[in-house]
Amino acid sequence: MEVTAVILAAGEGTRMRSATPKVLQPLAGRPMIQHCLDAVTALVTQPPVVVVGHGSEAVRQAVGASARFAIQEKQLGTAHAVQAAESLLRDKADLLLVINADLPLVLPETYKNLLEAQKNNAGALALLTADSTEARSFGRIVRDAAGRVIAIVEEAQATPQQLALTELNVGAYCFDAEWLWQALRRIQLSPKGEYYLTDIVAVAEADGKQVATVPLLEAEEAVGVNNRVHLAEAEAVVRRRINTYWMLEGVTLIHPETTYIEAQVKIGRDTVIYPNTTLQGETRIGEGCAIGPNAIVRDTTIGDRCVVLASVLEGAVLEDDVDIGPFGHLRQGAHLAQGVHMGNFGEVKRSYLGRGTKMGHFSYIGDAHIGENVNIGAGTITCNHDGVRKNRTEIGDNAFIGSDTMLVAPVKLGKGARTGAGAVVTKDVPANTLVVGVPAHPPNRSKEDEGD
Ligand code: UD1
Ligand code: MG
């Protein structure tokens, strides 16, 4: 049996008041529509079809190759949107999951139940329902005296009696595809000037076809994101789910309420995440680390047994046993090899620091390659920018950089080279050589200059 999904994502989402199409608003760092697509991937036998319209290029780009696309030129309602997918799917699929793209919280198991319900239903469709006194402007399910579903009424058209109904239309359906395509043509324009997919229930009723209903597994799945209040509610649910997942995987979260882990992040066992910590993008954290409090880590790979205290890490790599902070900043291309110690108020950008190198206090290292076991004294600066170009600094293994050294790049310091406190290094320094002063020079030359 061929099963696919049609995701309705052409609407503007006026109520978001945003320049970004609604379905691209991020939840836990991923576009809302991606959550929706993830939930159905295991159920479909063919890639889903996303119906795009408003901001279609941006939506296509964000979704990429995991789906096919149908265009709804004018947004004339949810039924009209499904019709846009007909030419791609007619005679190709037996069962169709049709899902509003603004339902990021519905669980894969719930969609599985919906699909199973329609497989066992001789009628035209099955739909997801929520039971709640908080209607959130959802359509109301209307049943007859025998309990059969006979219509869905939208809030704007509902009578006061209907408004009091607590059985709500979640906005996800499973259709007998063959019946669907002809039934869509029989939907009338609503008083609001749109073709409502919800009116298809009345068409099924007219055909004497049974409409099955499937309840949500969890009440919190029923958030349709129409405005930014809903978006924050959905974010809270996704965050709680992600945090629960990692705790069950063996990660300690000292205070889950202030721990913000995006969907793509991976964390090893026995790592402890302290409060007020944000882990974003393609971040990977190894085992036995201590991250936070007050850490922001984005697109960064962290090895095992690392400590990141109150620091900001972006696009960096930390090998095992690295410690940083408080108040460190790693920027794009910072690579700290095993056992590097980076204390307070340090910044590293596009640079490699070799094994065991120590940079304790107040330093900036940019566009540099630094060997193993180098001591970088307090206040050391790589002067990498000459006003036009970025230049490189190279420092050999076991070098000792005195406090407050300025390394005016491009410049190379050999293995075991040393600089005195306050040196301004403008020329290369050979291996095992000491330089001091401004501009830095071997110490005996300075004595001659002074006439000793
Ligand atoms: C819809 C349902 C409502 C349900 C609610 C639950 C209809 C008429 N109403 O209302 O019963 O309780 O969802 O979430 O279906 N879209 C298009 N093209 C269009 C219009 C909409 O692709 O022409 C897409 C939107 O991008 C969105 C989805 O369809 O992802 C639902 O549209 P939305 O405007 O959010 O409908 P609701 O008012 O929430
Ligand atoms: Mg909606």
Tab-separated table of C-alpha atoms and ligand atoms in Angstrom:
chain	number	residue	atom	x	y	z
A	1	MET	CA	0.000	0.000	0.000
A	2	GLU	CA	1.421	3.370	-1.037
A	3	VAL	CA	1.335	6.012	1.704
A	4	THR	CA	2.539	9.577	1.506
A	5	ALA	CA	1.992	12.894	3.256
A	6	VAL	CA	0.893	16.302	2.048
A	7	ILE	CA	2.158	19.094	4.283
A	8	LEU	CA	0.252	22.361	3.918
A	9	ALA	CA	2.779	25.167	4.111
A	10	ALA	CA	1.667	27.825	1.633
A	11	GLY	CA	0.024	30.259	4.047
A	12	GLU	CA	1.634	33.536	5.026
A	13	GLY	CA	0.926	33.154	8.716
A	14	THR	CA	-0.299	36.749	9.044
A	15	ARG	CA	-0.778	36.358	12.776
A	16	MET	CA	2.968	35.841	13.292
A	17	ARG	CA	3.574	39.409	12.010
A	18	SER	CA	6.889	38.371	10.532
A	19	ALA	CA	8.982	38.764	7.395
A	20	THR	CA	9.731	35.029	7.700
A	21	PRO	CA	7.135	32.520	6.435
A	22	LYS	CA	5.417	30.961	9.436
A	23	VAL	CA	6.544	27.409	8.747
A	24	LEU	CA	10.187	28.537	8.842
A	25	GLN	CA	9.957	30.037	12.314
A	26	PRO	CA	12.519	28.080	14.333
A	27	LEU	CA	11.716	25.707	17.177
A	28	ALA	CA	14.727	24.389	19.068
A	29	GLY	CA	16.862	25.734	16.237
A	30	ARG	CA	15.047	23.993	13.362
A	31	PRO	CA	12.289	25.330	11.106
A	32	MET	CA	8.859	24.380	12.390
A	33	ILE	CA	8.072	22.438	9.188
A	34	GLN	CA	11.099	20.199	9.737
A	35	HIS	CA	9.621	18.934	13.002
A	36	CYS	CA	6.461	18.098	11.101
A	37	LEU	CA	8.333	16.261	8.319
A	38	ASP	CA	10.415	14.295	10.834
A	39	ALA	CA	7.282	13.014	12.516
A	40	VAL	CA	6.029	11.302	9.330
A	41	THR	CA	9.238	10.048	7.678
A	42	ALA	CA	8.953	6.557	9.165
A	43	LEU	CA	5.340	6.180	7.959
A	44	VAL	CA	5.444	7.139	4.290
A	45	THR	CA	6.426	4.934	1.363
A	46	GLN	CA	7.109	7.964	-0.878
A	47	PRO	CA	8.665	11.341	-0.001
A	48	PRO	CA	6.093	13.821	1.355
A	49	VAL	CA	4.753	16.634	-0.813
A	50	VAL	CA	5.051	20.098	0.707
A	51	VAL	CA	2.546	22.619	-0.650
A	52	VAL	CA	4.342	25.954	-0.900
A	53	GLY	CA	3.126	29.426	-1.849
A	54	HIS	CA	3.999	32.336	0.381
A	55	GLY	CA	7.804	32.551	0.567
A	56	SER	CA	8.003	29.390	-1.530
A	57	GLU	CA	11.685	29.712	-2.439
A	58	ALA	CA	12.761	30.071	1.179
A	59	VAL	CA	10.606	27.115	2.230
A	60	ARG	CA	11.954	24.926	-0.593
A	61	GLN	CA	15.509	25.768	0.336
A	62	ALA	CA	14.982	25.061	4.017
A	63	VAL	CA	13.303	21.700	3.377
A	64	GLY	CA	15.693	20.600	0.642
A	65	ALA	CA	15.709	17.161	-0.926
A	66	SER	CA	13.723	15.334	1.752
A	67	ALA	CA	10.398	16.314	0.131
A	68	ARG	CA	8.702	17.091	-3.163
A	69	PHE	CA	6.946	20.408	-3.734
A	70	ALA	CA	3.628	21.561	-5.159
A	71	ILE	CA	2.847	25.231	-5.698
A	72	GLN	CA	-0.351	26.904	-4.544
A	73	GLU	CA	-0.198	30.212	-6.416
A	74	LYS	CA	-2.973	31.926	-4.478
A	75	GLN	CA	-3.739	30.987	-0.919
A	76	LEU	CA	-7.410	30.197	-1.307
A	77	GLY	CA	-7.686	27.944	1.714
A	78	THR	CA	-6.619	24.549	3.031
A	79	ALA	CA	-8.784	22.483	0.639
A	80	HIS	CA	-7.435	24.450	-2.311
A	81	ALA	CA	-3.904	23.805	-0.991
A	82	VAL	CA	-4.426	20.022	-1.008
A	83	GLN	CA	-5.672	20.249	-4.609
A	84	ALA	CA	-2.317	21.746	-5.586
A	85	ALA	CA	-0.736	18.333	-4.829
A	86	GLU	CA	-3.217	16.362	-6.953
A	87	SER	CA	-1.251	16.269	-10.206
A	88	LEU	CA	1.788	14.855	-8.374
A	89	LEU	CA	-0.119	12.250	-6.415
A	90	ARG	CA	-3.190	11.185	-8.333
A	91	ASP	CA	-3.177	7.375	-8.855
A	92	LYS	CA	0.209	7.206	-7.113
A	93	ALA	CA	-0.804	6.889	-3.476
A	94	ASP	CA	-3.540	4.914	-1.697
A	95	LEU	CA	-3.509	6.679	1.641
A	96	LEU	CA	-2.655	10.323	2.226
A	97	LEU	CA	-1.724	11.959	5.489
A	98	VAL	CA	-2.670	15.633	5.127
A	99	ILE	CA	-1.095	17.780	7.797
A	100	ASN	CA	-1.048	21.506	8.581
A	101	ALA	CA	2.618	22.494	8.723
A	102	ASP	CA	2.017	24.533	11.857
A	103	LEU	CA	1.612	21.417	14.049
A	104	PRO	CA	5.182	20.757	15.144
A	105	LEU	CA	4.361	18.871	18.334
A	106	VAL	CA	2.339	15.909	17.062
A	107	LEU	CA	4.301	12.728	17.834
A	108	PRO	CA	5.254	10.061	15.263
A	109	GLU	CA	3.243	7.482	17.275
A	110	THR	CA	0.144	9.651	17.001
A	111	TYR	CA	0.465	9.818	13.203
A	112	LYS	CA	0.949	6.047	13.226
A	113	ASN	CA	-2.337	5.677	15.104
A	114	LEU	CA	-4.021	7.993	12.583
A	115	LEU	CA	-2.730	5.937	9.656
A	116	GLU	CA	-3.777	2.650	11.279
A	117	ALA	CA	-7.238	4.055	11.989
A	118	GLN	CA	-7.768	4.853	8.314
A	119	LYS	CA	-6.378	1.489	7.200
A	120	ASN	CA	-9.140	-0.090	9.305
A	121	ASN	CA	-11.802	2.410	8.281
A	122	ALA	CA	-14.092	1.564	5.394
A	123	GLY	CA	-15.011	5.253	5.263
A	124	ALA	CA	-13.383	8.253	3.674
A	125	LEU	CA	-11.075	9.629	6.315
A	126	ALA	CA	-9.738	9.632	9.840
A	127	LEU	CA	-8.758	12.759	11.718
A	128	LEU	CA	-6.902	13.735	14.893
A	129	THR	CA	-8.899	15.288	17.703
A	130	ALA	CA	-8.029	17.004	20.964
A	131	ASP	CA	-10.350	17.376	23.911
A	132	SER	CA	-9.871	20.713	25.613
A	133	THR	CA	-11.802	23.662	26.971
A	134	GLU	CA	-9.021	25.875	25.616
A	135	ALA	CA	-10.088	26.004	21.996
A	136	ARG	CA	-7.199	28.194	20.698
A	137	SER	CA	-9.404	28.978	17.693
A	138	PHE	CA	-9.407	25.341	16.562
A	139	GLY	CA	-12.350	24.063	14.529
A	140	ARG	CA	-15.033	22.234	16.537
A	141	ILE	CA	-16.039	18.631	15.802
A	142	VAL	CA	-19.818	18.303	15.457
A	143	ARG	CA	-21.454	14.903	16.064
A	144	ASP	CA	-25.043	13.763	15.611
A	145	ALA	CA	-27.183	12.152	18.311
A	146	ALA	CA	-25.723	8.741	17.432
A	147	GLY	CA	-22.202	10.114	17.979
A	148	ARG	CA	-21.198	10.114	14.297
A	149	VAL	CA	-18.982	12.974	13.118
A	150	ILE	CA	-21.020	15.066	10.705
A	151	ALA	CA	-19.115	18.340	10.365
A	152	ILE	CA	-16.253	20.548	11.472
A	153	VAL	CA	-17.187	24.170	12.081
A	154	GLU	CA	-14.567	26.891	12.075
A	155	GLU	CA	-14.643	29.241	15.036
A	156	ALA	CA	-15.644	32.236	12.908
A	157	GLN	CA	-18.766	30.444	11.690
A	158	ALA	CA	-19.698	28.565	14.875
A	159	THR	CA	-22.916	29.160	16.806
A	160	PRO	CA	-22.600	29.843	20.560
A	161	GLN	CA	-23.624	26.212	21.180
A	162	GLN	CA	-20.954	24.942	18.806
A	163	LEU	CA	-18.356	27.235	20.379
A	164	ALA	CA	-18.940	25.403	23.653
A	165	LEU	CA	-17.900	22.063	22.121
A	166	THR	CA	-14.620	20.772	23.547
A	167	GLU	CA	-13.767	18.239	20.848
A	168	LEU	CA	-11.335	20.050	18.557
A	169	ASN	CA	-9.912	19.526	15.089
A	170	VAL	CA	-6.128	19.261	15.416
A	171	GLY	CA	-5.519	19.761	11.679
A	172	ALA	CA	-4.140	16.354	10.604
A	173	TYR	CA	-6.091	13.862	8.524
A	174	CYS	CA	-5.650	10.545	6.776
A	175	PHE	CA	-7.635	10.120	3.538
A	176	ASP	CA	-8.577	7.396	1.140
A	177	ALA	CA	-6.781	9.154	-1.734
A	178	GLU	CA	-9.142	8.162	-4.519
A	179	TRP	CA	-12.153	9.504	-2.643
A	180	LEU	CA	-10.283	12.683	-1.632
A	181	TRP	CA	-9.546	14.043	-5.124
A	182	GLN	CA	-13.174	14.024	-6.279
A	183	ALA	CA	-14.493	15.180	-2.887
A	184	LEU	CA	-12.260	18.271	-2.922
A	185	ARG	CA	-14.091	19.518	-6.038
A	186	ARG	CA	-17.376	19.514	-4.142
A	187	ILE	CA	-16.226	21.894	-1.401
A	188	GLN	CA	-18.007	25.252	-1.552
A	189	LEU	CA	-16.450	28.645	-0.953
A	190	SER	CA	-16.765	29.560	2.747
A	191	PRO	CA	-18.206	32.909	3.903
A	192	LYS	CA	-14.574	33.971	4.456
A	193	GLY	CA	-13.796	33.449	0.754
A	194	GLU	CA	-11.653	30.322	1.243
A	195	TYR	CA	-12.062	26.646	0.454
A	196	TYR	CA	-11.873	24.944	3.846
A	197	LEU	CA	-10.491	21.409	4.016
A	198	THR	CA	-12.589	20.986	7.137
A	199	ASP	CA	-15.748	21.134	4.984
A	200	ILE	CA	-14.745	17.771	3.521
A	201	VAL	CA	-16.261	16.101	6.582
A	202	ALA	CA	-19.693	17.292	5.495
A	203	VAL	CA	-18.970	15.892	2.001
A	204	ALA	CA	-18.130	12.503	3.549
A	205	GLU	CA	-21.340	12.685	5.560
A	206	ALA	CA	-23.287	13.381	2.342
A	207	ASP	CA	-21.649	10.310	0.760
A	208	GLY	CA	-22.615	8.232	3.803
A	209	LYS	CA	-18.911	7.620	4.474
A	210	GLN	CA	-17.686	7.054	8.000
A	211	VAL	CA	-15.302	9.612	9.564
A	212	ALA	CA	-13.037	8.021	12.171
A	213	THR	CA	-11.462	10.071	14.955
A	214	VAL	CA	-8.143	9.454	16.692
A	215	PRO	CA	-7.250	11.166	19.984
A	216	LEU	CA	-3.818	12.662	20.627
A	217	LEU	CA	-1.508	10.665	22.883
A	218	GLU	CA	-0.549	13.749	24.867
A	219	ALA	CA	-2.581	16.924	25.359
A	220	GLU	CA	0.458	19.103	24.662
A	221	GLU	CA	0.611	17.901	21.060
A	222	ALA	CA	-2.355	20.166	20.305
A	223	VAL	CA	-0.513	23.413	19.704
A	224	GLY	CA	-1.225	24.876	16.276
A	225	VAL	CA	1.293	27.683	15.935
A	226	ASN	CA	-0.536	30.736	14.617
A	227	ASN	CA	1.132	33.521	16.614
A	228	ARG	CA	4.216	34.061	18.737
A	229	VAL	CA	2.448	33.144	21.953
A	230	HIS	CA	1.817	29.687	20.452
A	231	LEU	CA	5.416	29.641	19.205
A	232	ALA	CA	6.747	30.126	22.749
A	233	GLU	CA	4.384	27.412	24.029
A	234	ALA	CA	5.620	25.019	21.356
A	235	GLU	CA	9.242	25.912	22.107
A	236	ALA	CA	8.714	25.058	25.775
A	237	VAL	CA	7.279	21.644	24.890
A	238	VAL	CA	10.074	20.826	22.423
A	239	ARG	CA	12.688	21.957	24.931
A	240	ARG	CA	11.198	19.788	27.675
A	241	ARG	CA	11.153	16.766	25.347
A	242	ILE	CA	14.783	17.271	24.298
A	243	ASN	CA	15.927	17.721	27.897
A	244	THR	CA	14.052	14.610	29.029
A	245	TYR	CA	15.641	12.634	26.197
A	246	TRP	CA	19.185	13.617	27.207
A	247	MET	CA	18.581	12.974	30.898
A	248	LEU	CA	17.388	9.468	30.037
A	249	GLU	CA	20.530	9.042	27.884
A	250	GLY	CA	22.717	9.682	30.937
A	251	VAL	CA	23.335	13.434	30.865
A	252	THR	CA	22.829	15.389	34.106
A	253	LEU	CA	20.922	18.639	33.734
A	254	ILE	CA	21.203	20.512	37.021
A	255	HIS	CA	18.272	22.799	36.132
A	256	PRO	CA	16.387	21.672	33.019
A	257	GLU	CA	14.181	24.769	33.089
A	258	THR	CA	17.160	26.973	32.177
A	259	THR	CA	18.929	24.536	29.867
A	260	TYR	CA	18.365	25.206	26.172
A	261	ILE	CA	19.450	22.363	23.903
A	262	GLU	CA	18.662	22.544	20.203
A	263	ALA	CA	17.405	19.542	18.282
A	264	GLN	CA	20.662	18.688	16.444
A	265	VAL	CA	22.947	18.693	19.475
A	266	LYS	CA	24.520	15.435	20.724
A	267	ILE	CA	25.844	14.913	24.269
A	268	GLY	CA	27.847	12.059	25.823
A	269	ARG	CA	27.151	10.217	29.078
A	270	ASP	CA	28.003	11.605	32.484
A	271	THR	CA	28.347	15.092	31.117
A	272	VAL	CA	26.848	17.655	33.482
A	273	ILE	CA	25.093	20.701	32.064
A	274	TYR	CA	24.858	23.528	34.600
A	275	PRO	CA	22.087	26.159	34.602
A	276	ASN	CA	21.605	28.889	32.062
A	277	THR	CA	23.392	27.063	29.290
A	278	THR	CA	22.510	27.174	25.590
A	279	LEU	CA	23.726	24.451	23.214
A	280	GLN	CA	23.021	25.216	19.570
A	281	GLY	CA	23.388	23.989	16.007
A	282	GLU	CA	25.709	21.108	15.171
A	283	THR	CA	27.253	20.940	18.609
A	284	ARG	CA	28.776	17.642	19.786
A	285	ILE	CA	29.824	17.163	23.389
A	286	GLY	CA	31.731	14.139	24.644
A	287	GLU	CA	31.518	12.205	27.916
A	288	GLY	CA	32.231	13.403	31.421
A	289	CYS	CA	32.295	17.114	30.595
A	290	ALA	CA	31.090	20.002	32.768
A	291	ILE	CA	29.384	22.683	30.680
A	292	GLY	CA	28.190	25.951	32.245
A	293	PRO	CA	26.796	27.569	34.212
A	294	ASN	CA	26.321	30.402	31.739
A	295	ALA	CA	27.794	28.787	28.657
A	296	ILE	CA	26.748	29.384	25.043
A	297	VAL	CA	28.037	26.684	22.703
A	298	ARG	CA	27.222	26.816	18.992
A	299	ASP	CA	28.389	24.509	16.171
A	300	THR	CA	31.257	23.295	18.325
A	301	THR	CA	32.819	19.877	18.900
A	302	ILE	CA	33.933	19.140	22.445
A	303	GLY	CA	35.866	16.008	23.434
A	304	ASP	CA	35.692	14.047	26.696
A	305	ARG	CA	36.324	15.439	30.202
A	306	CYS	CA	36.285	19.104	29.128
A	307	VAL	CA	35.255	22.003	31.363
A	308	VAL	CA	33.520	25.027	29.854
A	309	LEU	CA	32.686	27.611	32.496
A	310	ALA	CA	30.745	30.783	31.657
A	311	SER	CA	32.142	31.027	28.129
A	312	VAL	CA	30.984	31.508	24.532
A	313	LEU	CA	32.118	28.914	21.953
A	314	GLU	CA	31.249	29.268	18.255
A	315	GLY	CA	32.474	27.021	15.469
A	316	ALA	CA	35.326	25.663	17.608
A	317	VAL	CA	36.940	22.285	18.280
A	318	LEU	CA	38.078	21.186	21.742
A	319	GLU	CA	39.914	17.903	22.044
A	320	ASP	CA	39.795	15.884	25.300
A	321	ASP	CA	40.661	17.372	28.711
A	322	VAL	CA	40.454	21.012	27.641
A	323	ASP	CA	39.288	23.608	30.123
A	324	ILE	CA	38.134	27.121	29.357
A	325	GLY	CA	36.753	30.004	31.343
A	326	PRO	CA	35.391	31.788	33.071
A	327	PHE	CA	34.741	34.362	30.339
A	328	GLY	CA	36.502	32.776	27.399
A	329	HIS	CA	35.479	33.297	23.783
A	330	LEU	CA	36.272	30.783	21.065
A	331	ARG	CA	35.385	31.919	17.589
A	332	GLN	CA	35.220	30.239	14.197
A	333	GLY	CA	38.164	27.943	13.556
A	334	ALA	CA	39.551	27.853	17.096
A	335	HIS	CA	41.057	24.408	17.710
A	336	LEU	CA	42.315	23.570	21.188
A	337	ALA	CA	44.276	20.314	21.296
A	338	GLN	CA	44.250	17.883	24.194
A	339	GLY	CA	44.811	19.325	27.624
A	340	VAL	CA	44.837	22.987	26.608
A	341	HIS	CA	44.087	25.316	29.507
A	342	MET	CA	42.495	28.639	28.657
A	343	GLY	CA	41.678	30.799	31.654
A	344	ASN	CA	39.723	34.007	32.001
A	345	PHE	CA	39.144	36.678	29.396
A	346	GLY	CA	40.809	34.914	26.492
A	347	GLU	CA	39.749	35.003	22.848
A	348	VAL	CA	40.888	32.604	20.136
A	349	LYS	CA	39.920	32.803	16.468
A	350	ARG	CA	41.060	30.693	13.483
A	351	SER	CA	43.967	29.301	15.474
A	352	TYR	CA	45.416	25.990	16.634
A	353	LEU	CA	46.754	25.628	20.166
A	354	GLY	CA	48.861	22.477	20.574
A	355	ARG	CA	48.639	19.884	23.358
A	356	GLY	CA	49.131	21.131	26.863
A	357	THR	CA	49.479	24.780	25.876
A	358	LYS	CA	48.414	27.216	28.574
A	359	MET	CA	46.873	30.628	28.085
A	360	GLY	CA	45.819	31.772	31.518
A	361	HIS	CA	44.678	35.364	31.349
A	362	PHE	CA	43.585	38.211	29.059
A	363	SER	CA	44.947	37.146	25.684
A	364	TYR	CA	43.889	37.362	22.037
A	365	ILE	CA	45.132	34.711	19.634
A	366	GLY	CA	43.965	35.089	16.018
A	367	ASP	CA	45.215	33.455	12.793
A	368	ALA	CA	47.928	31.592	14.678
A	369	HIS	CA	49.462	28.140	14.907
A	370	ILE	CA	50.835	27.449	18.335
A	371	GLY	CA	52.796	24.326	19.215
A	372	GLU	CA	52.702	22.045	22.265
A	373	ASN	CA	53.293	23.082	25.865
A	374	VAL	CA	53.594	26.750	25.031
A	375	ASN	CA	53.080	29.199	27.871
A	376	ILE	CA	51.166	32.244	26.717
A	377	GLY	CA	51.652	34.927	29.354
A	378	ALA	CA	48.901	37.211	30.573
A	379	GLY	CA	47.876	39.887	28.112
A	380	THR	CA	49.556	38.365	25.030
A	381	ILE	CA	48.136	39.662	21.756
A	382	THR	CA	48.593	38.477	18.199
A	383	CYS	CA	48.446	41.727	16.242
A	384	ASN	CA	47.055	39.891	13.219
A	385	HIS	CA	45.422	42.754	11.342
A	386	ASP	CA	47.605	45.356	9.637
A	387	GLY	CA	44.639	47.470	8.589
A	388	VAL	CA	44.272	45.702	5.261
A	389	ARG	CA	45.066	42.050	5.681
A	390	LYS	CA	45.023	39.332	8.333
A	391	ASN	CA	48.514	37.913	8.949
A	392	ARG	CA	49.667	34.709	10.614
A	393	THR	CA	51.643	34.068	13.755
A	394	GLU	CA	53.525	30.814	14.331
A	395	ILE	CA	54.950	29.722	17.659
A	396	GLY	CA	56.998	26.540	18.117
A	397	ASP	CA	56.692	23.899	20.858
A	398	ASN	CA	57.724	24.795	24.411
A	399	ALA	CA	57.985	28.511	23.674
A	400	PHE	CA	57.496	30.912	26.568
A	401	ILE	CA	55.665	34.139	25.765
A	402	GLY	CA	56.146	36.746	28.505
A	403	SER	CA	53.243	38.749	29.864
A	404	ASP	CA	51.931	41.547	27.671
A	405	THR	CA	53.846	40.458	24.553
A	406	MET	CA	52.615	41.908	21.250
A	407	LEU	CA	53.237	39.550	18.326
A	408	VAL	CA	53.115	41.745	15.235
A	409	ALA	CA	52.152	39.385	12.437
A	410	PRO	CA	53.317	37.972	10.127
A	411	VAL	CA	55.823	36.587	12.563
A	412	LYS	CA	57.365	33.221	13.539
A	413	LEU	CA	58.850	32.166	16.852
A	414	GLY	CA	60.917	28.985	16.827
A	415	LYS	CA	60.741	26.107	19.301
A	416	GLY	CA	61.702	27.081	22.807
A	417	ALA	CA	61.792	30.799	21.916
A	418	ARG	CA	61.145	33.210	24.790
A	419	THR	CA	59.929	36.795	25.007
A	420	GLY	CA	60.330	39.199	27.923
A	421	ALA	CA	57.357	40.924	29.506
A	422	GLY	CA	56.098	43.789	27.343
A	423	ALA	CA	58.055	42.709	24.239
A	424	VAL	CA	56.753	43.920	20.879
A	425	VAL	CA	57.886	41.210	18.470
A	426	THR	CA	58.173	42.548	14.923
A	427	LYS	CA	60.708	40.054	13.478
A	428	ASP	CA	61.004	36.282	13.501
A	429	VAL	CA	62.659	34.796	16.583
A	430	PRO	CA	64.924	31.760	16.105
A	431	ALA	CA	64.527	28.621	18.226
A	432	ASN	CA	65.673	28.738	21.848
A	433	THR	CA	66.296	32.484	21.674
A	434	LEU	CA	65.176	35.196	24.095
A	435	VAL	CA	63.984	38.576	22.851
A	436	VAL	CA	62.983	41.592	24.935
A	437	GLY	CA	61.886	45.199	24.570
A	438	VAL	CA	60.373	47.381	21.881
A	439	PRO	CA	60.899	46.393	19.152
A	440	ALA	CA	62.005	43.056	20.552
A	441	HIS	CA	65.702	42.191	20.247
A	442	PRO	CA	68.214	39.873	21.941
A	443	PRO	CA	68.957	41.217	25.467
A	444	ASN	CA	72.749	41.672	25.006
A	445	ARG	CA	72.222	44.134	22.122
A	446	SER	CA	70.198	46.391	24.373
A	447	LYS	CA	73.110	46.466	26.867
A	448	GLU	CA	75.525	47.648	24.108
A	449	ASP	CA	73.072	50.340	23.066
A	450	GLU	CA	73.014	51.623	26.617
A	451	GLY	CA	76.856	51.836	26.570
A	452	ASP	CA	77.509	49.258	29.373
B	1	UD1	C1	-6.918	25.103	10.602
B	1	UD1	C2	-8.273	24.352	10.478
B	1	UD1	C3	-8.899	24.252	11.868
B	1	UD1	C4	-7.940	23.542	12.792
B	1	UD1	C5	-6.599	24.247	12.824
B	1	UD1	C6	-5.675	23.432	13.648
B	1	UD1	C7	-9.109	24.853	8.257
B	1	UD1	C8	-10.071	25.643	7.464
B	1	UD1	N1	-9.121	25.071	9.564
B	1	UD1	O1	-7.183	26.439	11.027
B	1	UD1	O2	-10.115	23.533	11.807
B	1	UD1	O3	-8.499	23.472	14.089
B	1	UD1	O4	-6.077	24.416	11.510
B	1	UD1	O5	-4.350	23.704	13.441
B	1	UD1	O6	-8.392	24.037	7.713
B	1	UD1	N2	-2.405	26.813	4.229
B	1	UD1	C9	-2.051	26.674	2.906
B	1	UD1	N3	-2.780	27.328	1.961
B	1	UD1	C10	-3.847	28.103	2.288
B	1	UD1	C11	-4.187	28.237	3.645
B	1	UD1	C12	-3.442	27.581	4.587
B	1	UD1	O7	-1.092	25.974	2.578
B	1	UD1	O8	-4.459	28.637	1.344
B	1	UD1	C13	-1.585	26.117	5.239
B	1	UD1	C14	-0.930	27.063	6.223
B	1	UD1	O9	0.373	27.404	5.786
B	1	UD1	C15	-0.908	26.255	7.519
B	1	UD1	C16	-2.062	25.287	7.373
B	1	UD1	O10	-2.441	25.293	6.012
B	1	UD1	O11	0.286	25.536	7.695
B	1	UD1	C17	-3.262	25.686	8.241
B	1	UD1	O12	-3.621	27.023	7.964
B	1	UD1	P1	-3.968	28.031	9.126
B	1	UD1	O13	-4.239	29.347	8.518
B	1	UD1	O14	-2.973	27.969	10.200
B	1	UD1	O15	-5.360	27.405	9.640
B	1	UD1	P2	-6.016	27.568	11.064
B	1	UD1	O16	-6.705	28.867	11.137
B	1	UD1	O17	-5.021	27.260	12.108
B	2	MG	MG	-2.995	27.062	12.136
